[in-house]
C-alpha cells in the first residue's frame, strides 16, 4: 500500500516554483513600479475576469506575500505527495473555480492574492482525507485542521472599522467551497491492503486449511484424526523397539526423615 505515496521531485520543485513565480511578480512590481492590482478580480465586470487567472500571483505588500508563502509550500507539497494523480486538476480547477465564484459574489473592489488557492487546497485535503477513511489521509486531514483550522474564521465578513475588513473573505469562502466541491466530485482513491497471509487472499478456502480443519462450525476444537495403525515390521509393532545398556545402575532408597548414620 505504501506504493500509493511515492516521493517524486515534483513534490519539492513544484511548490517552490509556484512560490518563486509569485515572488518574481512582486519583485517586478516594486522594482519597476508596476501596478498589478488592476489585474486582479473586479467582480461582475468584463475586465475583472482577467483576475481569475492573474490574481493568485498578485499581492499588495510584503506581509501579504509572506503570509501566503508558507501555507502554499506546505499544502502544494502535501497534495503533490498524497494526491499526485489529482493534484494538477485540483490546482487548475481550484484557481478557476474560486476566481469565478469570487467574481460573482465579491464586493466591488479588486481581489488579489493566493489565499483563494490556499483555501481550495485546505478544503480539498481535509474533506477528501475524511472520505477515503484511510488512516494516513485521515491523519493528514486532522493535521491540516489543527495547523490551519484558524483559516475558517476568515471566510466570514469582518466587522466594520476593523483591520481585517480589507481581507477578501469572499475569496476565502469561494476557495473553501470550491475545494469541498472538488473533493466530492473527484473519485475517491481506494487503498487496498496487500494480502500478507493466506486467509487475507480473496480465493482463501477455510475447508482446505489444515489449521481450520481442527475446529467445528461453532469454533470448538475437535480431536485430531485417528492415528493409523502402526506399521508391523517382522510381526512386531514399531513401538516395541527399545535399546538395552550393559552399564550397572544402583538405586539408593532413602526413607523420609531418615537420619544419616554418624561416621
CSV table of N, CA and C in Angstrom, one decimal, residues 251-261:
chain,number,residue,atom,x,y,z
A,251,UNK,N,20.4,-48.1,42.7
A,251,UNK,CA,19.5,-47.1,43.2
A,251,UNK,C,19.5,-47.2,44.7
A,252,UNK,N,19.6,-46.1,45.4
A,252,UNK,CA,19.6,-46.0,46.9
A,252,UNK,C,18.2,-45.4,47.3
A,253,UNK,N,17.5,-46.1,48.1
A,253,UNK,CA,16.1,-45.7,48.5
A,253,UNK,C,16.3,-45.1,49.9
A,254,UNK,N,15.9,-43.9,50.1
A,254,UNK,CA,16.0,-43.3,51.4
A,254,UNK,C,14.6,-42.9,51.9
A,255,UNK,N,14.3,-43.4,53.1
A,255,UNK,CA,13.0,-43.1,53.7
A,255,UNK,C,12.9,-41.6,54.2
A,256,UNK,N,11.7,-41.1,54.2
A,256,UNK,CA,11.5,-39.8,54.6
A,256,UNK,C,11.9,-39.6,56.1
A,257,UNK,N,12.6,-38.5,56.4
A,257,UNK,CA,13.0,-38.1,57.7
A,257,UNK,C,14.0,-39.1,58.3
A,258,UNK,N,14.6,-39.9,57.5
A,258,UNK,CA,15.6,-40.8,58.0
A,258,UNK,C,16.9,-40.1,58.2
A,259,UNK,N,17.5,-40.3,59.5
A,259,UNK,CA,18.7,-39.6,59.8
A,259,UNK,C,19.9,-40.3,59.1
A,260,UNK,N,20.9,-39.5,58.8
A,260,UNK,CA,22.1,-40.0,58.2
A,260,UNK,C,22.9,-40.7,59.3
A,261,UNK,N,23.5,-41.9,59.1
A,261,UNK,CA,24.3,-42.5,60.1
A,261,UNK,C,25.6,-41.7,60.4
